[in-house]
Amino acid sequence: MSTAKELGATVVGFETRRFPDGERYVRLTGAVKDDDAVIIQSLYKDPDSLLVEYVFLANTLFDLGVRRIMGVFPYLAYMRQDQRFKDGEAVSSKIISSVIEASHTSEAFIIDPHLHRTHSLDGLFSIRAHNVSAMPDLARYAKGRFGFSDPLVVAPDEEASQWASKVAEQLGVDHVVAKKVRLGDTSVEVELEDAAARGRDVLLVDDIISTGGTLANVAADLKKAGAKKVVALVTHGLFAPGAYERIRKAGVDDIVTTDSVPNPHGGVSVAPVIARALESVL
Ligand code: R5P
């Protein structure tokens, strides 16, 4: 709704329900012919079902004669399974992007997609796909709220460097990268090589909080290394059960996320950054 407000766009609603056998029903409740359509769909917290909802909406809009379909994904699930780690595994990120494309999506907009072994969205999509970052907005918000002095920006691992560098750039400071070793779905070990944290406020930056293991490990090391305040800045606050407590127990003083998925720490709206990205093509 707030993205539509920022763009001065009309909102068309839809009804959805389940048949007794679990099948989904979708019906658009307004006229759409000849318009540019924008679907904003976060794939959380039931990614399979929300993806089917997106597929139904996009295909129906296409059938009803819209001009273009802009698929906006504040949180695009399935990006972390970006290769076949074990024989026979589905490479989820590639499959999801092809489903989005096959649904007549003209352009995709994804907020801080998890790009790791696939370095750019061009490796996943053949349509135009925009990597839209909420990191500058998170950095501005954190600066206004906490007023850091001499802050240090830390990425918990190499892949988070892409997000930490955006925060660092916004604040006009450098960032350092810790080393992470993943031991399983819910267990990670992190080493911080740089001892530059002593006596400084630290902004710990990542794209996702899931179990909280990544941030908790590096936060504990930062506190041991003498960091003052540690604030976690994260785009997608998924917060698996116990994640918040785990991170706080490890010494993180505050957590700020966006509202890309609903969570109690989502103080930064992604509506403005989505609106700015859409304005450039609509
Ligand atoms: C993965 O590599 C991501 O960038 C995040 O670091 C990760 O998803 C966070 O997961 P968790 O909170 O379970 O450590």
PDB file of C-alpha atoms and ligand atoms in Angstrom:
ATOM      1  CA  MET A   1       0.000   0.000   0.000  1.00  0.00           C
ATOM      2  CA  SER A   2       2.717   2.576   0.907  1.00  0.00           C
ATOM      3  CA  THR A   3       4.659   1.905  -2.320  1.00  0.00           C
ATOM      4  CA  ALA A   4       1.448   2.603  -4.266  1.00  0.00           C
ATOM      5  CA  LYS A   5       1.024   5.825  -2.276  1.00  0.00           C
ATOM      6  CA  GLU A   6       4.601   6.905  -3.035  1.00  0.00           C
ATOM      7  CA  LEU A   7       3.993   6.214  -6.744  1.00  0.00           C
ATOM      8  CA  GLY A   8       0.458   7.630  -6.852  1.00  0.00           C
ATOM      9  CA  ALA A   9      -0.653   4.266  -8.290  1.00  0.00           C
ATOM     10  CA  THR A  10      -4.073   2.605  -8.119  1.00  0.00           C
ATOM     11  CA  VAL A  11      -4.316  -0.454  -5.895  1.00  0.00           C
ATOM     12  CA  VAL A  12      -6.255  -3.436  -7.246  1.00  0.00           C
ATOM     13  CA  GLY A  13      -7.181  -5.986  -4.607  1.00  0.00           C
ATOM     14  CA  PHE A  14      -7.641  -9.703  -4.925  1.00  0.00           C
ATOM     15  CA  GLU A  15      -9.501 -12.442  -3.125  1.00  0.00           C
ATOM     16  CA  THR A  16      -7.817 -15.684  -2.285  1.00  0.00           C
ATOM     17  CA  ARG A  17      -9.006 -18.757  -0.437  1.00  0.00           C
ATOM     18  CA  ARG A  18      -8.520 -22.498  -0.339  1.00  0.00           C
ATOM     19  CA  PHE A  19     -10.800 -25.174  -1.668  1.00  0.00           C
ATOM     20  CA  PRO A  20     -11.431 -28.072   0.729  1.00  0.00           C
ATOM     21  CA  ASP A  21      -8.699 -30.114  -0.991  1.00  0.00           C
ATOM     22  CA  GLY A  22      -6.139 -27.346  -0.371  1.00  0.00           C
ATOM     23  CA  GLU A  23      -6.094 -25.881  -3.892  1.00  0.00           C
ATOM     24  CA  ARG A  24      -5.791 -22.110  -4.085  1.00  0.00           C
ATOM     25  CA  TYR A  25      -8.419 -19.790  -5.599  1.00  0.00           C
ATOM     26  CA  VAL A  26      -7.448 -16.283  -6.784  1.00  0.00           C
ATOM     27  CA  ARG A  27      -9.653 -13.518  -8.186  1.00  0.00           C
ATOM     28  CA  LEU A  28      -8.633  -9.923  -8.994  1.00  0.00           C
ATOM     29  CA  THR A  29     -11.284  -7.480  -7.829  1.00  0.00           C
ATOM     30  CA  GLY A  30     -10.557  -4.495 -10.095  1.00  0.00           C
ATOM     31  CA  ALA A  31     -10.020  -3.632 -13.760  1.00  0.00           C
ATOM     32  CA  VAL A  32      -6.449  -3.930 -15.067  1.00  0.00           C
ATOM     33  CA  LYS A  33      -6.496  -4.001 -18.901  1.00  0.00           C
ATOM     34  CA  ASP A  34      -3.751  -2.030 -20.705  1.00  0.00           C
ATOM     35  CA  ASP A  35      -2.068  -0.940 -17.462  1.00  0.00           C
ATOM     36  CA  ASP A  36       1.445  -1.569 -16.195  1.00  0.00           C
ATOM     37  CA  ALA A  37       0.974  -3.929 -13.257  1.00  0.00           C
ATOM     38  CA  VAL A  38       3.186  -4.195 -10.176  1.00  0.00           C
ATOM     39  CA  ILE A  39       2.926  -7.239  -7.922  1.00  0.00           C
ATOM     40  CA  ILE A  40       4.701  -6.873  -4.582  1.00  0.00           C
ATOM     41  CA  GLN A  41       5.159 -10.311  -3.072  1.00  0.00           C
ATOM     42  CA  SER A  42       7.493 -11.278  -0.247  1.00  0.00           C
ATOM     43  CA  LEU A  43       8.126 -15.019  -0.179  1.00  0.00           C
ATOM     44  CA  TYR A  44       7.842 -15.354   3.586  1.00  0.00           C
ATOM     45  CA  LYS A  45       6.518 -17.027   5.658  1.00  0.00           C
ATOM     46  CA  ASP A  46       5.160 -19.819   3.518  1.00  0.00           C
ATOM     47  CA  PRO A  47       7.327 -19.509   0.416  1.00  0.00           C
ATOM     48  CA  ASP A  48       5.773 -22.339  -1.608  1.00  0.00           C
ATOM     49  CA  SER A  49       2.243 -21.068  -1.150  1.00  0.00           C
ATOM     50  CA  LEU A  50       3.221 -17.423  -1.747  1.00  0.00           C
ATOM     51  CA  LEU A  51       5.047 -18.381  -4.924  1.00  0.00           C
ATOM     52  CA  VAL A  52       1.923 -20.126  -6.238  1.00  0.00           C
ATOM     53  CA  GLU A  53      -0.069 -17.000  -5.340  1.00  0.00           C
ATOM     54  CA  TYR A  54       2.409 -14.896  -7.360  1.00  0.00           C
ATOM     55  CA  VAL A  55       2.179 -17.313 -10.310  1.00  0.00           C
ATOM     56  CA  PHE A  56      -1.642 -17.140 -10.269  1.00  0.00           C
ATOM     57  CA  LEU A  57      -1.667 -13.334 -10.013  1.00  0.00           C
ATOM     58  CA  ALA A  58       0.922 -12.754 -12.739  1.00  0.00           C
ATOM     59  CA  ASN A  59      -0.655 -15.217 -15.171  1.00  0.00           C
ATOM     60  CA  THR A  60      -4.125 -13.767 -14.536  1.00  0.00           C
ATOM     61  CA  LEU A  61      -2.884 -10.214 -15.102  1.00  0.00           C
ATOM     62  CA  PHE A  62      -1.313 -11.370 -18.351  1.00  0.00           C
ATOM     63  CA  ASP A  63      -4.565 -13.102 -19.438  1.00  0.00           C
ATOM     64  CA  LEU A  64      -6.506  -9.943 -18.639  1.00  0.00           C
ATOM     65  CA  GLY A  65      -4.310  -7.882 -20.956  1.00  0.00           C
ATOM     66  CA  VAL A  66      -1.923  -5.807 -18.819  1.00  0.00           C
ATOM     67  CA  ARG A  67       0.931  -4.168 -20.699  1.00  0.00           C
ATOM     68  CA  ARG A  68       3.838  -5.160 -18.454  1.00  0.00           C
ATOM     69  CA  ILE A  69       4.213  -7.022 -15.167  1.00  0.00           C
ATOM     70  CA  MET A  70       6.776  -5.782 -12.653  1.00  0.00           C
ATOM     71  CA  GLY A  71       7.436  -8.504 -10.070  1.00  0.00           C
ATOM     72  CA  VAL A  72       8.721  -6.973  -6.835  1.00  0.00           C
ATOM     73  CA  PHE A  73      10.116  -9.320  -4.207  1.00  0.00           C
ATOM     74  CA  PRO A  74      10.955  -7.548  -0.935  1.00  0.00           C
ATOM     75  CA  TYR A  75      12.220 -10.947   0.243  1.00  0.00           C
ATOM     76  CA  LEU A  76      12.945 -13.592  -2.368  1.00  0.00           C
ATOM     77  CA  ALA A  77      13.230 -16.952  -0.634  1.00  0.00           C
ATOM     78  CA  TYR A  78      15.222 -19.873  -2.013  1.00  0.00           C
ATOM     79  CA  MET A  79      18.284 -17.838  -3.011  1.00  0.00           C
ATOM     80  CA  ARG A  80      20.664 -19.582  -0.599  1.00  0.00           C
ATOM     81  CA  GLN A  81      20.410 -22.979  -2.327  1.00  0.00           C
ATOM     82  CA  ASP A  82      22.345 -21.665  -5.310  1.00  0.00           C
ATOM     83  CA  GLN A  83      24.229 -24.812  -6.234  1.00  0.00           C
ATOM     84  CA  ARG A  84      24.025 -28.589  -5.934  1.00  0.00           C
ATOM     85  CA  PHE A  85      25.935 -29.194  -2.702  1.00  0.00           C
ATOM     86  CA  LYS A  86      25.026 -32.901  -2.625  1.00  0.00           C
ATOM     87  CA  ASP A  87      24.189 -35.212  -5.526  1.00  0.00           C
ATOM     88  CA  GLY A  88      20.570 -34.998  -6.586  1.00  0.00           C
ATOM     89  CA  GLU A  89      19.753 -31.675  -4.880  1.00  0.00           C
ATOM     90  CA  ALA A  90      17.440 -29.149  -6.540  1.00  0.00           C
ATOM     91  CA  VAL A  91      19.190 -25.851  -7.328  1.00  0.00           C
ATOM     92  CA  SER A  92      16.351 -23.781  -5.873  1.00  0.00           C
ATOM     93  CA  SER A  93      17.452 -20.275  -6.862  1.00  0.00           C
ATOM     94  CA  LYS A  94      17.554 -21.164 -10.569  1.00  0.00           C
ATOM     95  CA  ILE A  95      14.198 -22.979 -10.435  1.00  0.00           C
ATOM     96  CA  ILE A  96      12.439 -20.097  -8.645  1.00  0.00           C
ATOM     97  CA  SER A  97      13.773 -17.491 -11.088  1.00  0.00           C
ATOM     98  CA  SER A  98      12.587 -19.569 -14.053  1.00  0.00           C
ATOM     99  CA  VAL A  99       9.102 -19.929 -12.497  1.00  0.00           C
ATOM    100  CA  ILE A 100       8.933 -16.135 -12.080  1.00  0.00           C
ATOM    101  CA  GLU A 101       9.977 -15.638 -15.700  1.00  0.00           C
ATOM    102  CA  ALA A 102       7.556 -18.256 -17.002  1.00  0.00           C
ATOM    103  CA  SER A 103       4.722 -16.281 -15.345  1.00  0.00           C
ATOM    104  CA  HIS A 104       5.088 -13.456 -17.897  1.00  0.00           C
ATOM    105  CA  THR A 105       7.047 -11.230 -15.507  1.00  0.00           C
ATOM    106  CA  SER A 106       8.535  -8.406 -17.594  1.00  0.00           C
ATOM    107  CA  GLU A 107      11.069  -7.178 -15.006  1.00  0.00           C
ATOM    108  CA  ALA A 108      11.953  -8.346 -11.487  1.00  0.00           C
ATOM    109  CA  PHE A 109      12.939  -6.147  -8.532  1.00  0.00           C
ATOM    110  CA  ILE A 110      14.516  -7.900  -5.568  1.00  0.00           C
ATOM    111  CA  ILE A 111      15.523  -6.288  -2.308  1.00  0.00           C
ATOM    112  CA  ASP A 112      19.003  -7.408  -1.241  1.00  0.00           C
ATOM    113  CA  PRO A 113      18.854 -10.830  -2.919  1.00  0.00           C
ATOM    114  CA  HIS A 114      21.164 -13.424  -1.420  1.00  0.00           C
ATOM    115  CA  LEU A 115      23.852 -13.540  -4.093  1.00  0.00           C
ATOM    116  CA  HIS A 116      26.770 -15.713  -3.166  1.00  0.00           C
ATOM    117  CA  ARG A 117      28.072 -18.290  -5.632  1.00  0.00           C
ATOM    118  CA  THR A 118      25.856 -16.666  -8.289  1.00  0.00           C
ATOM    119  CA  HIS A 119      27.363 -13.206  -8.349  1.00  0.00           C
ATOM    120  CA  SER A 120      24.623 -11.269 -10.092  1.00  0.00           C
ATOM    121  CA  LEU A 121      20.929 -11.573 -10.894  1.00  0.00           C
ATOM    122  CA  ASP A 122      21.920 -11.889 -14.563  1.00  0.00           C
ATOM    123  CA  GLY A 123      23.132 -15.369 -13.683  1.00  0.00           C
ATOM    124  CA  LEU A 124      19.576 -16.302 -12.659  1.00  0.00           C
ATOM    125  CA  PHE A 125      17.229 -14.283 -14.845  1.00  0.00           C
ATOM    126  CA  SER A 126      17.151 -13.641 -18.560  1.00  0.00           C
ATOM    127  CA  ILE A 127      14.590 -10.820 -18.094  1.00  0.00           C
ATOM    128  CA  ARG A 128      15.849  -7.539 -16.622  1.00  0.00           C
ATOM    129  CA  ALA A 129      16.271  -8.102 -12.873  1.00  0.00           C
ATOM    130  CA  HIS A 130      17.095  -5.237 -10.522  1.00  0.00           C
ATOM    131  CA  ASN A 131      19.130  -5.726  -7.347  1.00  0.00           C
ATOM    132  CA  VAL A 132      17.630  -3.061  -5.072  1.00  0.00           C
ATOM    133  CA  SER A 133      19.462  -2.449  -1.805  1.00  0.00           C
ATOM    134  CA  ALA A 134      17.866  -1.304   1.421  1.00  0.00           C
ATOM    135  CA  MET A 135      21.322  -0.936   3.031  1.00  0.00           C
ATOM    136  CA  PRO A 136      21.693   2.850   2.510  1.00  0.00           C
ATOM    137  CA  ASP A 137      18.251   3.381   4.124  1.00  0.00           C
ATOM    138  CA  LEU A 138      19.169   1.079   7.034  1.00  0.00           C
ATOM    139  CA  ALA A 139      22.452   2.975   7.518  1.00  0.00           C
ATOM    140  CA  ARG A 140      20.722   6.387   7.506  1.00  0.00           C
ATOM    141  CA  TYR A 141      18.134   5.145   9.993  1.00  0.00           C
ATOM    142  CA  ALA A 142      20.770   3.673  12.325  1.00  0.00           C
ATOM    143  CA  LYS A 143      22.890   6.822  12.190  1.00  0.00           C
ATOM    144  CA  GLY A 144      19.877   8.969  13.084  1.00  0.00           C
ATOM    145  CA  ARG A 145      18.765   6.672  15.878  1.00  0.00           C
ATOM    146  CA  PHE A 146      22.058   5.731  17.515  1.00  0.00           C
ATOM    147  CA  GLY A 147      24.406   8.581  16.567  1.00  0.00           C
ATOM    148  CA  PHE A 148      27.584   6.444  16.490  1.00  0.00           C
ATOM    149  CA  SER A 149      31.003   7.933  17.042  1.00  0.00           C
ATOM    150  CA  ASP A 150      33.906   6.419  15.097  1.00  0.00           C
ATOM    151  CA  PRO A 151      31.818   3.436  13.955  1.00  0.00           C
ATOM    152  CA  LEU A 152      33.253   0.222  12.534  1.00  0.00           C
ATOM    153  CA  VAL A 153      31.199  -1.708   9.988  1.00  0.00           C
ATOM    154  CA  VAL A 154      31.657  -5.497  10.129  1.00  0.00           C
ATOM    155  CA  ALA A 155      30.540  -8.156   7.632  1.00  0.00           C
ATOM    156  CA  PRO A 156      30.215 -11.567   9.347  1.00  0.00           C
ATOM    157  CA  ASP A 157      31.531 -13.328   6.241  1.00  0.00           C
ATOM    158  CA  GLU A 158      32.902 -12.675   2.761  1.00  0.00           C
ATOM    159  CA  GLU A 159      29.512 -12.718   1.027  1.00  0.00           C
ATOM    160  CA  ALA A 160      28.123 -10.115   3.442  1.00  0.00           C
ATOM    161  CA  SER A 161      30.862  -7.754   2.315  1.00  0.00           C
ATOM    162  CA  GLN A 162      28.577  -6.603  -0.556  1.00  0.00           C
ATOM    163  CA  TRP A 163      26.016  -5.311   2.010  1.00  0.00           C
ATOM    164  CA  ALA A 164      28.498  -4.030   4.597  1.00  0.00           C
ATOM    165  CA  SER A 165      30.268  -1.986   1.932  1.00  0.00           C
ATOM    166  CA  LYS A 166      26.998  -0.154   1.160  1.00  0.00           C
ATOM    167  CA  VAL A 167      26.481   0.718   4.823  1.00  0.00           C
ATOM    168  CA  ALA A 168      30.118   1.784   5.150  1.00  0.00           C
ATOM    169  CA  GLU A 169      29.850   3.954   2.044  1.00  0.00           C
ATOM    170  CA  GLN A 170      26.695   5.630   3.332  1.00  0.00           C
ATOM    171  CA  LEU A 171      28.450   6.405   6.642  1.00  0.00           C
ATOM    172  CA  GLY A 172      31.743   7.335   4.993  1.00  0.00           C
ATOM    173  CA  VAL A 173      33.772   4.685   6.887  1.00  0.00           C
ATOM    174  CA  ASP A 174      35.578   1.425   6.078  1.00  0.00           C
ATOM    175  CA  HIS A 175      34.383  -2.095   6.742  1.00  0.00           C
ATOM    176  CA  VAL A 176      36.092  -5.312   7.817  1.00  0.00           C
ATOM    177  CA  VAL A 177      35.132  -8.915   7.069  1.00  0.00           C
ATOM    178  CA  ALA A 178      35.012 -11.811   9.565  1.00  0.00           C
ATOM    179  CA  LYS A 179      35.497 -15.435   8.539  1.00  0.00           C
ATOM    180  CA  LYS A 180      32.532 -17.841   8.819  1.00  0.00           C
ATOM    181  CA  VAL A 181      32.560 -21.625   8.751  1.00  0.00           C
ATOM    182  CA  ARG A 182      29.088 -23.205   8.388  1.00  0.00           C
ATOM    183  CA  LEU A 183      28.858 -26.518  10.313  1.00  0.00           C
ATOM    184  CA  GLY A 184      25.222 -27.280   9.357  1.00  0.00           C
ATOM    185  CA  ASP A 185      21.757 -25.710   8.837  1.00  0.00           C
ATOM    186  CA  THR A 186      21.701 -24.290  12.361  1.00  0.00           C
ATOM    187  CA  SER A 187      25.350 -24.085  13.344  1.00  0.00           C
ATOM    188  CA  VAL A 188      28.150 -21.722  12.303  1.00  0.00           C
ATOM    189  CA  GLU A 189      31.579 -20.706  13.650  1.00  0.00           C
ATOM    190  CA  VAL A 190      32.927 -17.214  13.032  1.00  0.00           C
ATOM    191  CA  GLU A 191      36.464 -15.839  13.391  1.00  0.00           C
ATOM    192  CA  LEU A 192      37.169 -12.139  13.447  1.00  0.00           C
ATOM    193  CA  GLU A 193      40.662 -11.441  12.197  1.00  0.00           C
ATOM    194  CA  ASP A 194      40.643  -7.723  12.751  1.00  0.00           C
ATOM    195  CA  ALA A 195      41.008  -6.444  16.310  1.00  0.00           C
ATOM    196  CA  ALA A 196      39.989  -2.940  15.254  1.00  0.00           C
ATOM    197  CA  ALA A 197      36.786  -3.120  17.316  1.00  0.00           C
ATOM    198  CA  ARG A 198      38.305  -2.123  20.674  1.00  0.00           C
ATOM    199  CA  GLY A 199      36.430   0.828  22.167  1.00  0.00           C
ATOM    200  CA  ARG A 200      34.334   1.377  19.040  1.00  0.00           C
ATOM    201  CA  ASP A 201      30.662   1.124  18.162  1.00  0.00           C
ATOM    202  CA  VAL A 202      30.127  -1.663  15.660  1.00  0.00           C
ATOM    203  CA  LEU A 203      27.485  -2.066  12.979  1.00  0.00           C
ATOM    204  CA  LEU A 204      27.185  -5.729  12.151  1.00  0.00           C
ATOM    205  CA  VAL A 205      25.678  -6.066   8.674  1.00  0.00           C
ATOM    206  CA  ASP A 206      24.059  -9.028   6.904  1.00  0.00           C
ATOM    207  CA  ASP A 207      21.219  -9.748   4.484  1.00  0.00           C
ATOM    208  CA  ILE A 208      19.346 -12.324   6.581  1.00  0.00           C
ATOM    209  CA  ILE A 209      18.822 -13.280  10.217  1.00  0.00           C
ATOM    210  CA  SER A 210      17.505 -16.816  10.319  1.00  0.00           C
ATOM    211  CA  THR A 211      18.683 -18.811  13.350  1.00  0.00           C
ATOM    212  CA  GLY A 212      20.826 -15.888  14.494  1.00  0.00           C
ATOM    213  CA  GLY A 213      23.913 -18.126  14.641  1.00  0.00           C
ATOM    214  CA  THR A 214      25.998 -16.052  12.239  1.00  0.00           C
ATOM    215  CA  LEU A 215      25.458 -12.745  14.027  1.00  0.00           C
ATOM    216  CA  ALA A 216      25.619 -14.254  17.530  1.00  0.00           C
ATOM    217  CA  ASN A 217      29.024 -15.798  16.875  1.00  0.00           C
ATOM    218  CA  VAL A 218      30.614 -12.695  15.461  1.00  0.00           C
ATOM    219  CA  ALA A 219      28.945 -10.429  18.066  1.00  0.00           C
ATOM    220  CA  ALA A 220      30.407 -12.525  20.893  1.00  0.00           C
ATOM    221  CA  ASP A 221      33.876 -12.161  19.324  1.00  0.00           C
ATOM    222  CA  LEU A 222      33.391  -8.421  18.872  1.00  0.00           C
ATOM    223  CA  LYS A 223      32.452  -7.997  22.526  1.00  0.00           C
ATOM    224  CA  LYS A 224      35.503 -10.068  23.543  1.00  0.00           C
ATOM    225  CA  ALA A 225      37.609  -7.802  21.342  1.00  0.00           C
ATOM    226  CA  GLY A 226      36.365  -4.802  23.347  1.00  0.00           C
ATOM    227  CA  ALA A 227      33.611  -3.390  21.101  1.00  0.00           C
ATOM    228  CA  LYS A 228      31.325  -0.867  22.828  1.00  0.00           C
ATOM    229  CA  LYS A 229      27.852  -0.901  21.323  1.00  0.00           C
ATOM    230  CA  VAL A 230      27.061  -3.611  18.762  1.00  0.00           C
ATOM    231  CA  VAL A 231      24.078  -2.925  16.503  1.00  0.00           C
ATOM    232  CA  ALA A 232      22.924  -5.477  13.927  1.00  0.00           C
ATOM    233  CA  LEU A 233      21.675  -4.017  10.625  1.00  0.00           C
ATOM    234  CA  VAL A 234      19.967  -6.655   8.533  1.00  0.00           C
ATOM    235  CA  THR A 235      17.581  -6.442   5.588  1.00  0.00           C
ATOM    236  CA  HIS A 236      15.485  -9.578   6.107  1.00  0.00           C
ATOM    237  CA  GLY A 237      14.574 -10.447   9.715  1.00  0.00           C
ATOM    238  CA  LEU A 238      13.313 -14.022   9.407  1.00  0.00           C
ATOM    239  CA  PHE A 239      13.964 -14.792  13.105  1.00  0.00           C
ATOM    240  CA  ALA A 240      13.639 -18.554  13.488  1.00  0.00           C
ATOM    241  CA  PRO A 241      12.463 -19.512  17.009  1.00  0.00           C
ATOM    242  CA  GLY A 242      15.076 -18.461  19.586  1.00  0.00           C
ATOM    243  CA  ALA A 243      17.077 -16.309  17.137  1.00  0.00           C
ATOM    244  CA  TYR A 244      16.356 -12.981  18.850  1.00  0.00           C
ATOM    245  CA  GLU A 245      17.313 -14.292  22.302  1.00  0.00           C
ATOM    246  CA  ARG A 246      20.457 -15.922  20.875  1.00  0.00           C
ATOM    247  CA  ILE A 247      21.645 -12.682  19.278  1.00  0.00           C
ATOM    248  CA  ARG A 248      20.885 -10.541  22.332  1.00  0.00           C
ATOM    249  CA  LYS A 249      22.589 -13.052  24.649  1.00  0.00           C
ATOM    250  CA  ALA A 250      25.708 -12.849  22.472  1.00  0.00           C
ATOM    251  CA  GLY A 251      25.954  -9.122  23.220  1.00  0.00           C
ATOM    252  CA  VAL A 252      24.099  -7.409  20.382  1.00  0.00           C
ATOM    253  CA  ASP A 253      22.636  -4.248  21.905  1.00  0.00           C
ATOM    254  CA  ASP A 254      20.102  -3.473  19.190  1.00  0.00           C
ATOM    255  CA  ILE A 255      18.751  -5.048  16.013  1.00  0.00           C
ATOM    256  CA  VAL A 256      17.350  -3.063  13.099  1.00  0.00           C
ATOM    257  CA  THR A 257      15.810  -4.724  10.065  1.00  0.00           C
ATOM    258  CA  THR A 258      13.513  -3.668   7.242  1.00  0.00           C
ATOM    259  CA  ASP A 259       9.864  -4.677   6.937  1.00  0.00           C
ATOM    260  CA  SER A 260      10.616  -6.907   3.892  1.00  0.00           C
ATOM    261  CA  VAL A 261       9.117  -9.618   6.085  1.00  0.00           C
ATOM    262  CA  PRO A 262       6.951  -8.737   9.094  1.00  0.00           C
ATOM    263  CA  ASN A 263       8.969  -8.772  12.321  1.00  0.00           C
ATOM    264  CA  PRO A 264       9.084  -6.664  15.513  1.00  0.00           C
ATOM    265  CA  HIS A 265      12.416  -5.023  14.570  1.00  0.00           C
ATOM    266  CA  GLY A 266      11.443  -3.937  11.064  1.00  0.00           C
ATOM    267  CA  GLY A 267      11.833  -0.208  11.677  1.00  0.00           C
ATOM    268  CA  VAL A 268      12.909   0.621   8.123  1.00  0.00           C
ATOM    269  CA  SER A 269      10.252   0.513   5.418  1.00  0.00           C
ATOM    270  CA  VAL A 270      11.259  -0.837   2.015  1.00  0.00           C
ATOM    271  CA  ALA A 271       8.410   1.097   0.343  1.00  0.00           C
ATOM    272  CA  PRO A 272      10.539   4.164  -0.572  1.00  0.00           C
ATOM    273  CA  VAL A 273      13.395   2.159  -2.094  1.00  0.00           C
ATOM    274  CA  ILE A 274      10.911   0.049  -4.100  1.00  0.00           C
ATOM    275  CA  ALA A 275       9.109   3.181  -5.275  1.00  0.00           C
ATOM    276  CA  ARG A 276      12.405   4.787  -6.381  1.00  0.00           C
ATOM    277  CA  ALA A 277      13.387   1.653  -8.319  1.00  0.00           C
ATOM    278  CA  LEU A 278       9.982   1.397 -10.020  1.00  0.00           C
ATOM    279  CA  GLU A 279       9.963   5.102 -10.889  1.00  0.00           C
ATOM    280  CA  SER A 280      13.063   4.526 -13.007  1.00  0.00           C
ATOM    281  CA  VAL A 281      11.164   2.133 -15.327  1.00  0.00           C
ATOM    282  CA  LEU A 282       7.466   3.061 -15.119  1.00  0.00           C
TER     283      LEU A 282
HETATM  284  C1  R5P B   1      23.916 -16.706   4.510  1.00  0.00           C
HETATM  285  O1  R5P B   1      25.038 -16.958   4.167  1.00  0.00           O
HETATM  286  C2  R5P B   1      23.359 -15.352   4.848  1.00  0.00           C
HETATM  287  O2  R5P B   1      24.070 -14.300   4.297  1.00  0.00           O
HETATM  288  C3  R5P B   1      23.192 -15.162   6.340  1.00  0.00           C
HETATM  289  O3  R5P B   1      24.463 -14.974   6.943  1.00  0.00           O
HETATM  290  C4  R5P B   1      22.543 -16.372   6.946  1.00  0.00           C
HETATM  291  O4  R5P B   1      21.420 -16.755   6.199  1.00  0.00           O
HETATM  292  C5  R5P B   1      22.142 -16.107   8.360  1.00  0.00           C
HETATM  293  O5  R5P B   1      21.639 -17.306   8.860  1.00  0.00           O
HETATM  294  P1  R5P B   1      21.677 -17.603  10.406  1.00  0.00           P
HETATM  295  O6  R5P B   1      20.953 -16.454  11.088  1.00  0.00           O
HETATM  296  O7  R5P B   1      20.920 -18.900  10.519  1.00  0.00           O
HETATM  297  O8  R5P B   1      23.082 -17.746  10.844  1.00  0.00           O
END
